[in-house]
Amino acid sequence: MEKIKKSVEKMWKEYLESKEEIVQNTDQTYTSWYFCDNEKSANDLAELVKKGIKRATTSLHCFYEVEGESLPKIGELSIITDWNGEAQGIIETTKVTVMPFKEVSSEFAFREGEGDKSLEYWKKVHIHFFTKELKEINMEFSEDMLVVCEEFEVVYK
């Protein structure tokens, strides 16, 4: 398992203190992660989150099954990092919807906050990204595939 950066632990402690909680006494938990699979995108998207522009993300449903992970849940907290694992902000999941890729709305694409925020741009970059991800497990992309659409808000930065 990858070692958690000090900045992640520090941000978590500061967040809890801002809510008048003590790290040792809290039952709240978090995950920490970065967006995408490359440094530029990870850093750019973390910046969009900090600015409040990016308020949603999408992942392939099949990867939760392949990796044995549970779907995101409303109220879950995540520390978003840059590519190097440095904490950038804490988000709270506010909505989770599972649907076929082809049913994602322009409103959701806008909440993702990427590019020109259009559904066309969203589809283009996500088809490219998902096709590449699926190739690693010998699967092909289809617009009928289920995606997990997660909405969130920044609760600490």
PDB file of N, CA and C in Angstrom, residues 86-141:
ATOM      1  N   GLU A  86       0.046  15.109  -3.001  1.00  0.00           N
ATOM      2  CA  GLU A  86      -0.083  16.233  -2.070  1.00  0.00           C
ATOM      3  C   GLU A  86      -1.545  16.666  -1.988  1.00  0.00           C
ATOM      4  N   ALA A  87      -2.059  16.808  -0.772  1.00  0.00           N
ATOM      5  CA  ALA A  87      -3.466  17.152  -0.548  1.00  0.00           C
ATOM      6  C   ALA A  87      -3.821  18.496  -1.170  1.00  0.00           C
ATOM      7  N   GLN A  88      -4.969  18.530  -1.850  1.00  0.00           N
ATOM      8  CA  GLN A  88      -5.454  19.750  -2.490  1.00  0.00           C
ATOM      9  C   GLN A  88      -6.793  20.221  -1.926  1.00  0.00           C
ATOM     10  N   GLY A  89      -7.585  19.305  -1.407  1.00  0.00           N
ATOM     11  CA  GLY A  89      -8.882  19.680  -0.857  1.00  0.00           C
ATOM     12  C   GLY A  89      -9.666  18.447  -0.448  1.00  0.00           C
ATOM     13  N   ILE A  90     -10.720  18.673   0.336  1.00  0.00           N
ATOM     14  CA  ILE A  90     -11.578  17.575   0.778  1.00  0.00           C
ATOM     15  C   ILE A  90     -12.954  17.770   0.160  1.00  0.00           C
ATOM     16  N   ILE A  91     -13.463  16.691  -0.437  1.00  0.00           N
ATOM     17  CA  ILE A  91     -14.795  16.729  -1.030  1.00  0.00           C
ATOM     18  C   ILE A  91     -15.714  15.774  -0.278  1.00  0.00           C
ATOM     19  N   GLU A  92     -17.011  16.083  -0.334  1.00  0.00           N
ATOM     20  CA  GLU A  92     -18.027  15.201   0.228  1.00  0.00           C
ATOM     21  C   GLU A  92     -18.970  14.791  -0.893  1.00  0.00           C
ATOM     22  N   THR A  93     -19.192  13.506  -1.037  1.00  0.00           N
ATOM     23  CA  THR A  93     -20.097  12.991  -2.062  1.00  0.00           C
ATOM     24  C   THR A  93     -21.525  13.384  -1.701  1.00  0.00           C
ATOM     25  N   THR A  94     -22.230  14.002  -2.667  1.00  0.00           N
ATOM     26  CA  THR A  94     -23.592  14.469  -2.420  1.00  0.00           C
ATOM     27  C   THR A  94     -24.647  13.685  -3.199  1.00  0.00           C
ATOM     28  N   LYS A  95     -24.213  13.002  -4.274  1.00  0.00           N
ATOM     29  CA  LYS A  95     -25.168  12.240  -5.086  1.00  0.00           C
ATOM     30  C   LYS A  95     -24.401  11.195  -5.884  1.00  0.00           C
ATOM     31  N   VAL A  96     -24.973  10.004  -6.002  1.00  0.00           N
ATOM     32  CA  VAL A  96     -24.374   8.931  -6.803  1.00  0.00           C
ATOM     33  C   VAL A  96     -25.479   8.331  -7.665  1.00  0.00           C
ATOM     34  N   THR A  97     -25.244   8.299  -8.970  1.00  0.00           N
ATOM     35  CA  THR A  97     -26.209   7.743  -9.908  1.00  0.00           C
ATOM     36  C   THR A  97     -25.494   6.772 -10.837  1.00  0.00           C
ATOM     37  N   VAL A  98     -26.080   5.603 -11.027  1.00  0.00           N
ATOM     38  CA  VAL A  98     -25.542   4.628 -11.977  1.00  0.00           C
ATOM     39  C   VAL A  98     -26.476   4.610 -13.181  1.00  0.00           C
ATOM     40  N   MET A  99     -25.892   4.775 -14.376  1.00  0.00           N
ATOM     41  CA  MET A  99     -26.693   4.814 -15.602  1.00  0.00           C
ATOM     42  C   MET A  99     -25.829   4.427 -16.795  1.00  0.00           C
ATOM     43  N   PRO A 100     -26.452   4.097 -17.922  1.00  0.00           N
ATOM     44  CA  PRO A 100     -25.659   3.859 -19.126  1.00  0.00           C
ATOM     45  C   PRO A 100     -24.941   5.147 -19.549  1.00  0.00           C
ATOM     46  N   PHE A 101     -23.743   4.993 -20.072  1.00  0.00           N
ATOM     47  CA  PHE A 101     -22.947   6.131 -20.537  1.00  0.00           C
ATOM     48  C   PHE A 101     -23.781   7.045 -21.431  1.00  0.00           C
ATOM     49  N   LYS A 102     -24.540   6.462 -22.348  1.00  0.00           N
ATOM     50  CA  LYS A 102     -25.290   7.245 -23.334  1.00  0.00           C
ATOM     51  C   LYS A 102     -26.402   8.088 -22.715  1.00  0.00           C
ATOM     52  N   GLU A 103     -26.731   7.867 -21.444  1.00  0.00           N
ATOM     53  CA  GLU A 103     -27.794   8.637 -20.795  1.00  0.00           C
ATOM     54  C   GLU A 103     -27.288   9.788 -19.927  1.00  0.00           C
ATOM     55  N   VAL A 104     -25.979   9.981 -19.877  1.00  0.00           N
ATOM     56  CA  VAL A 104     -25.433  11.091 -19.087  1.00  0.00           C
ATOM     57  C   VAL A 104     -25.919  12.405 -19.700  1.00  0.00           C
ATOM     58  N   SER A 105     -26.371  13.315 -18.854  1.00  0.00           N
ATOM     59  CA  SER A 105     -26.974  14.569 -19.317  1.00  0.00           C
ATOM     60  C   SER A 105     -25.952  15.682 -19.508  1.00  0.00           C
ATOM     61  N   SER A 106     -26.373  16.694 -20.245  1.00  0.00           N
ATOM     62  CA  SER A 106     -25.520  17.872 -20.433  1.00  0.00           C
ATOM     63  C   SER A 106     -25.327  18.601 -19.102  1.00  0.00           C
ATOM     64  N   GLU A 107     -26.319  18.536 -18.208  1.00  0.00           N
ATOM     65  CA  GLU A 107     -26.196  19.168 -16.895  1.00  0.00           C
ATOM     66  C   GLU A 107     -25.084  18.501 -16.087  1.00  0.00           C
ATOM     67  N   PHE A 108     -25.032  17.170 -16.156  1.00  0.00           N
ATOM     68  CA  PHE A 108     -23.976  16.468 -15.433  1.00  0.00           C
ATOM     69  C   PHE A 108     -22.618  16.793 -16.042  1.00  0.00           C
ATOM     70  N   ALA A 109     -22.527  16.780 -17.361  1.00  0.00           N
ATOM     71  CA  ALA A 109     -21.263  17.103 -18.040  1.00  0.00           C
ATOM     72  C   ALA A 109     -20.786  18.493 -17.621  1.00  0.00           C
ATOM     73  N   PHE A 110     -21.711  19.427 -17.484  1.00  0.00           N
ATOM     74  CA  PHE A 110     -21.362  20.781 -17.046  1.00  0.00           C
ATOM     75  C   PHE A 110     -20.782  20.745 -15.634  1.00  0.00           C
ATOM     76  N   ARG A 111     -21.374  19.957 -14.748  1.00  0.00           N
ATOM     77  CA  ARG A 111     -20.879  19.853 -13.366  1.00  0.00           C
ATOM     78  C   ARG A 111     -19.473  19.265 -13.314  1.00  0.00           C
ATOM     79  N   GLU A 112     -19.132  18.428 -14.303  1.00  0.00           N
ATOM     80  CA  GLU A 112     -17.766  17.881 -14.344  1.00  0.00           C
ATOM     81  C   GLU A 112     -16.756  19.001 -14.553  1.00  0.00           C
ATOM     82  N   GLY A 113     -17.173  20.088 -15.201  1.00  0.00           N
ATOM     83  CA  GLY A 113     -16.349  21.292 -15.270  1.00  0.00           C
ATOM     84  C   GLY A 113     -15.141  21.240 -16.180  1.00  0.00           C
ATOM     85  N   GLU A 114     -15.066  20.268 -17.056  1.00  0.00           N
ATOM     86  CA  GLU A 114     -13.876  20.115 -17.895  1.00  0.00           C
ATOM     87  C   GLU A 114     -14.085  20.717 -19.281  1.00  0.00           C
ATOM     88  N   GLY A 115     -12.989  21.204 -19.871  1.00  0.00           N
ATOM     89  CA  GLY A 115     -13.041  21.747 -21.229  1.00  0.00           C
ATOM     90  C   GLY A 115     -14.057  22.861 -21.341  1.00  0.00           C
ATOM     91  N   ASP A 116     -14.900  22.794 -22.389  1.00  0.00           N
ATOM     92  CA  ASP A 116     -15.927  23.830 -22.564  1.00  0.00           C
ATOM     93  C   ASP A 116     -17.216  23.484 -21.813  1.00  0.00           C
ATOM     94  N   LYS A 117     -17.168  22.428 -21.022  1.00  0.00           N
ATOM     95  CA  LYS A 117     -18.267  21.970 -20.154  1.00  0.00           C
ATOM     96  C   LYS A 117     -19.466  21.420 -20.929  1.00  0.00           C
ATOM     97  N   SER A 118     -19.291  21.164 -22.225  1.00  0.00           N
ATOM     98  CA  SER A 118     -20.390  20.636 -23.037  1.00  0.00           C
ATOM     99  C   SER A 118     -20.451  19.116 -22.943  1.00  0.00           C
ATOM    100  N   LEU A 119     -21.609  18.562 -23.272  1.00  0.00           N
ATOM    101  CA  LEU A 119     -21.777  17.114 -23.305  1.00  0.00           C
ATOM    102  C   LEU A 119     -20.889  16.505 -24.388  1.00  0.00           C
ATOM    103  N   GLU A 120     -20.747  17.198 -25.499  1.00  0.00           N
ATOM    104  CA  GLU A 120     -19.900  16.693 -26.590  1.00  0.00           C
ATOM    105  C   GLU A 120     -18.451  16.550 -26.132  1.00  0.00           C
ATOM    106  N   TYR A 121     -17.936  17.569 -25.455  1.00  0.00           N
ATOM    107  CA  TYR A 121     -16.561  17.501 -24.947  1.00  0.00           C
ATOM    108  C   TYR A 121     -16.443  16.375 -23.921  1.00  0.00           C
ATOM    109  N   TRP A 122     -17.405  16.315 -23.014  1.00  0.00           N
ATOM    110  CA  TRP A 122     -17.398  15.292 -21.971  1.00  0.00           C
ATOM    111  C   TRP A 122     -17.342  13.902 -22.591  1.00  0.00           C
ATOM    112  N   LYS A 123     -18.214  13.657 -23.587  1.00  0.00           N
ATOM    113  CA  LYS A 123     -18.238  12.337 -24.239  1.00  0.00           C
ATOM    114  C   LYS A 123     -16.895  12.029 -24.891  1.00  0.00           C
ATOM    115  N   LYS A 124     -16.350  12.990 -25.599  1.00  0.00           N
ATOM    116  CA  LYS A 124     -15.087  12.775 -26.314  1.00  0.00           C
ATOM    117  C   LYS A 124     -13.975  12.342 -25.359  1.00  0.00           C
ATOM    118  N   VAL A 125     -13.770  13.100 -24.278  1.00  0.00           N
ATOM    119  CA  VAL A 125     -12.659  12.782 -23.376  1.00  0.00           C
ATOM    120  C   VAL A 125     -12.923  11.506 -22.570  1.00  0.00           C
ATOM    121  N   HIS A 126     -14.169  11.270 -22.217  1.00  0.00           N
ATOM    122  CA  HIS A 126     -14.467  10.068 -21.441  1.00  0.00           C
ATOM    123  C   HIS A 126     -14.423   8.803 -22.296  1.00  0.00           C
ATOM    124  N   ILE A 127     -14.866   8.872 -23.536  1.00  0.00           N
ATOM    125  CA  ILE A 127     -14.742   7.707 -24.423  1.00  0.00           C
ATOM    126  C   ILE A 127     -13.267   7.365 -24.599  1.00  0.00           C
ATOM    127  N   HIS A 128     -12.444   8.378 -24.816  1.00  0.00           N
ATOM    128  CA  HIS A 128     -11.002   8.149 -24.976  1.00  0.00           C
ATOM    129  C   HIS A 128     -10.416   7.503 -23.714  1.00  0.00           C
ATOM    130  N   PHE A 129     -10.715   8.081 -22.559  1.00  0.00           N
ATOM    131  CA  PHE A 129     -10.170   7.587 -21.293  1.00  0.00           C
ATOM    132  C   PHE A 129     -10.674   6.178 -20.981  1.00  0.00           C
ATOM    133  N   PHE A 130     -11.984   5.961 -21.110  1.00  0.00           N
ATOM    134  CA  PHE A 130     -12.549   4.654 -20.782  1.00  0.00           C
ATOM    135  C   PHE A 130     -12.065   3.570 -21.745  1.00  0.00           C
ATOM    136  N   THR A 131     -11.928   3.912 -23.019  1.00  0.00           N
ATOM    137  CA  THR A 131     -11.424   2.943 -24.005  1.00  0.00           C
ATOM    138  C   THR A 131     -10.033   2.470 -23.613  1.00  0.00           C
ATOM    139  N   LYS A 132      -9.197   3.425 -23.199  1.00  0.00           N
ATOM    140  CA  LYS A 132      -7.832   3.095 -22.777  1.00  0.00           C
ATOM    141  C   LYS A 132      -7.841   2.230 -21.509  1.00  0.00           C
ATOM    142  N   GLU A 133      -8.673   2.596 -20.536  1.00  0.00           N
ATOM    143  CA  GLU A 133      -8.775   1.816 -19.293  1.00  0.00           C
ATOM    144  C   GLU A 133      -9.246   0.385 -19.561  1.00  0.00           C
ATOM    145  N   LEU A 134     -10.264   0.259 -20.397  1.00  0.00           N
ATOM    146  CA  LEU A 134     -10.851  -1.050 -20.674  1.00  0.00           C
ATOM    147  C   LEU A 134      -9.903  -1.962 -21.439  1.00  0.00           C
ATOM    148  N   LYS A 135      -9.077  -1.364 -22.277  1.00  0.00           N
ATOM    149  CA  LYS A 135      -8.117  -2.151 -23.056  1.00  0.00           C
ATOM    150  C   LYS A 135      -7.194  -2.940 -22.124  1.00  0.00           C
ATOM    151  N   GLU A 136      -6.885  -2.358 -20.958  1.00  0.00           N
ATOM    152  CA  GLU A 136      -6.000  -3.011 -19.988  1.00  0.00           C
ATOM    153  C   GLU A 136      -6.598  -4.300 -19.423  1.00  0.00           C
ATOM    154  N   ILE A 137      -7.923  -4.430 -19.482  1.00  0.00           N
ATOM    155  CA  ILE A 137      -8.560  -5.659 -18.990  1.00  0.00           C
ATOM    156  C   ILE A 137      -9.265  -6.400 -20.136  1.00  0.00           C
ATOM    157  N   ASN A 138      -8.814  -6.127 -21.342  1.00  0.00           N
ATOM    158  CA  ASN A 138      -9.324  -6.809 -22.546  1.00  0.00           C
ATOM    159  C   ASN A 138     -10.829  -6.664 -22.737  1.00  0.00           C
ATOM    160  N   MET A 139     -11.330  -5.455 -22.504  1.00  0.00           N
ATOM    161  CA  MET A 139     -12.742  -5.156 -22.746  1.00  0.00           C
ATOM    162  C   MET A 139     -12.826  -4.000 -23.724  1.00  0.00           C
ATOM    163  N   GLU A 140     -13.958  -3.910 -24.407  1.00  0.00           N
ATOM    164  CA  GLU A 140     -14.186  -2.814 -25.344  1.00  0.00           C
ATOM    165  C   GLU A 140     -15.253  -1.887 -24.800  1.00  0.00           C
ATOM    166  N   PHE A 141     -15.088  -0.605 -25.102  1.00  0.00           N
ATOM    167  CA  PHE A 141     -16.047   0.401 -24.654  1.00  0.00           C
ATOM    168  C   PHE A 141     -17.334   0.313 -25.467  1.00  0.00           C
TER     169      PHE A 141
END
